[in-house]
């Protein structure tokens, strides 16, 4: 967190959260790492990456690109490159 505060001059916003349900008998939640937020007349898309020791930056970027392409294909008649139709 210290590194991020010192080196990023923008707000990251949010990209994930828990989604699930609670009842008298049980509760179940999962992490939603792909999401969309509607603000006025815009849709903001979010996706996360699991950066861990040993992660390869290029591979992580490609994975994130695939996640965003999937989200874009849900809201567009013209899917971006790399998305199966």
PDB file of C-alpha atoms in Angstrom:
ATOM      1  CA  UNK A   1       0.000   0.000   0.000  1.00  0.00           C
ATOM      2  CA  UNK A   2       2.865   2.393   0.733  1.00  0.00           C
ATOM      3  CA  UNK A   3       4.351   1.783  -2.727  1.00  0.00           C
ATOM      4  CA  UNK A   4       0.976   2.402  -4.393  1.00  0.00           C
ATOM      5  CA  UNK A   5       0.390   5.644  -2.469  1.00  0.00           C
ATOM      6  CA  UNK A   6       3.862   6.904  -3.330  1.00  0.00           C
ATOM      7  CA  UNK A   7       3.895   5.885  -7.017  1.00  0.00           C
ATOM      8  CA  UNK A   8       0.353   6.187  -8.381  1.00  0.00           C
ATOM      9  CA  UNK A   9      -1.172   9.605  -8.940  1.00  0.00           C
ATOM     10  CA  UNK A  10      -4.690   8.325  -9.677  1.00  0.00           C
ATOM     11  CA  UNK A  11      -7.492   6.674  -7.782  1.00  0.00           C
ATOM     12  CA  UNK A  12      -7.803   2.985  -8.569  1.00  0.00           C
ATOM     13  CA  UNK A  13     -11.530   2.970  -7.938  1.00  0.00           C
ATOM     14  CA  UNK A  14     -13.072  -0.440  -7.525  1.00  0.00           C
ATOM     15  CA  UNK A  15     -13.177  -3.568  -9.624  1.00  0.00           C
ATOM     16  CA  UNK A  16     -14.374  -6.331  -7.328  1.00  0.00           C
ATOM     17  CA  UNK A  17     -16.591  -7.103  -4.461  1.00  0.00           C
ATOM     18  CA  UNK A  18     -18.486  -9.923  -2.924  1.00  0.00           C
ATOM     19  CA  UNK A  19     -21.767 -11.118  -4.303  1.00  0.00           C
ATOM     20  CA  UNK A  20     -24.007 -13.639  -2.667  1.00  0.00           C
ATOM     21  CA  UNK A  21     -26.870 -14.168  -0.297  1.00  0.00           C
ATOM     22  CA  UNK A  22     -27.669 -14.602   3.387  1.00  0.00           C
ATOM     23  CA  UNK A  23     -30.599 -16.566   4.743  1.00  0.00           C
ATOM     24  CA  UNK A  24     -31.536 -17.981   8.137  1.00  0.00           C
ATOM     25  CA  UNK A  25     -30.079 -21.349   7.111  1.00  0.00           C
ATOM     26  CA  UNK A  26     -26.934 -20.406   5.222  1.00  0.00           C
ATOM     27  CA  UNK A  27     -24.870 -17.803   3.433  1.00  0.00           C
ATOM     28  CA  UNK A  28     -22.797 -18.057   0.289  1.00  0.00           C
ATOM     29  CA  UNK A  29     -20.533 -15.462  -1.290  1.00  0.00           C
ATOM     30  CA  UNK A  30     -17.959 -15.308  -4.053  1.00  0.00           C
ATOM     31  CA  UNK A  31     -15.648 -12.599  -5.347  1.00  0.00           C
ATOM     32  CA  UNK A  32     -16.830 -10.815  -8.481  1.00  0.00           C
ATOM     33  CA  UNK A  33     -13.621  -9.880 -10.282  1.00  0.00           C
ATOM     34  CA  UNK A  34     -15.416  -8.669 -13.396  1.00  0.00           C
ATOM     35  CA  UNK A  35     -18.008  -5.984 -12.969  1.00  0.00           C
ATOM     36  CA  UNK A  36     -19.683  -2.956 -14.485  1.00  0.00           C
ATOM     37  CA  UNK A  37     -20.827   0.306 -12.971  1.00  0.00           C
ATOM     38  CA  UNK A  38     -23.400   2.531 -14.628  1.00  0.00           C
ATOM     39  CA  UNK A  39     -22.737   6.226 -14.003  1.00  0.00           C
ATOM     40  CA  UNK A  40     -25.131   8.623 -15.711  1.00  0.00           C
ATOM     41  CA  UNK A  41     -25.045   7.520 -19.365  1.00  0.00           C
ATOM     42  CA  UNK A  42     -21.728   5.672 -19.163  1.00  0.00           C
ATOM     43  CA  UNK A  43     -20.795   2.106 -18.328  1.00  0.00           C
ATOM     44  CA  UNK A  44     -17.479   1.651 -16.558  1.00  0.00           C
ATOM     45  CA  UNK A  45     -15.997  -1.851 -16.802  1.00  0.00           C
ATOM     46  CA  UNK A  46     -13.680  -3.336 -14.201  1.00  0.00           C
ATOM     47  CA  UNK A  47     -11.582  -6.508 -14.063  1.00  0.00           C
ATOM     48  CA  UNK A  48      -8.939  -7.666 -11.648  1.00  0.00           C
ATOM     49  CA  UNK A  49      -5.682  -9.562 -11.878  1.00  0.00           C
ATOM     50  CA  UNK A  50      -4.046 -11.846  -9.357  1.00  0.00           C
ATOM     51  CA  UNK A  51      -0.495 -10.536  -9.231  1.00  0.00           C
ATOM     52  CA  UNK A  52       1.668 -12.827  -7.104  1.00  0.00           C
ATOM     53  CA  UNK A  53       5.399 -13.474  -6.759  1.00  0.00           C
ATOM     54  CA  UNK A  54       6.490 -15.069 -10.016  1.00  0.00           C
ATOM     55  CA  UNK A  55       3.799 -13.391 -12.127  1.00  0.00           C
ATOM     56  CA  UNK A  56       4.902 -12.424 -15.610  1.00  0.00           C
ATOM     57  CA  UNK A  57       3.731  -8.907 -16.446  1.00  0.00           C
ATOM     58  CA  UNK A  58       3.036  -9.640 -20.132  1.00  0.00           C
ATOM     59  CA  UNK A  59       0.979 -12.733 -19.301  1.00  0.00           C
ATOM     60  CA  UNK A  60      -1.015 -10.862 -16.657  1.00  0.00           C
ATOM     61  CA  UNK A  61      -1.698  -8.048 -19.127  1.00  0.00           C
ATOM     62  CA  UNK A  62      -2.902 -10.530 -21.769  1.00  0.00           C
ATOM     63  CA  UNK A  63      -5.203 -12.193 -19.230  1.00  0.00           C
ATOM     64  CA  UNK A  64      -6.627  -8.821 -18.195  1.00  0.00           C
ATOM     65  CA  UNK A  65      -7.136  -7.916 -21.856  1.00  0.00           C
ATOM     66  CA  UNK A  66      -9.128 -11.133 -22.371  1.00  0.00           C
ATOM     67  CA  UNK A  67     -11.293 -10.382 -19.328  1.00  0.00           C
ATOM     68  CA  UNK A  68     -12.049  -6.864 -20.566  1.00  0.00           C
ATOM     69  CA  UNK A  69     -12.739  -8.150 -24.085  1.00  0.00           C
ATOM     70  CA  UNK A  70     -15.315 -10.548 -22.668  1.00  0.00           C
ATOM     71  CA  UNK A  71     -17.053  -7.702 -20.832  1.00  0.00           C
ATOM     72  CA  UNK A  72     -16.974  -5.508 -23.934  1.00  0.00           C
ATOM     73  CA  UNK A  73     -18.522  -8.279 -26.028  1.00  0.00           C
ATOM     74  CA  UNK A  74     -21.559  -8.266 -23.722  1.00  0.00           C
ATOM     75  CA  UNK A  75     -22.385  -4.634 -24.445  1.00  0.00           C
ATOM     76  CA  UNK A  76     -21.312  -4.267 -28.076  1.00  0.00           C
ATOM     77  CA  UNK A  77     -22.562  -5.576 -31.403  1.00  0.00           C
ATOM     78  CA  UNK A  78     -18.958  -5.493 -32.609  1.00  0.00           C
ATOM     79  CA  UNK A  79     -16.803  -7.588 -30.266  1.00  0.00           C
ATOM     80  CA  UNK A  80     -13.197  -6.418 -29.879  1.00  0.00           C
ATOM     81  CA  UNK A  81     -10.351  -8.398 -31.407  1.00  0.00           C
ATOM     82  CA  UNK A  82      -9.546 -11.598 -29.586  1.00  0.00           C
ATOM     83  CA  UNK A  83     -13.121 -12.347 -28.541  1.00  0.00           C
ATOM     84  CA  UNK A  84     -14.743 -15.486 -29.863  1.00  0.00           C
ATOM     85  CA  UNK A  85     -18.085 -14.775 -31.508  1.00  0.00           C
TER      86      UNK A  85
END
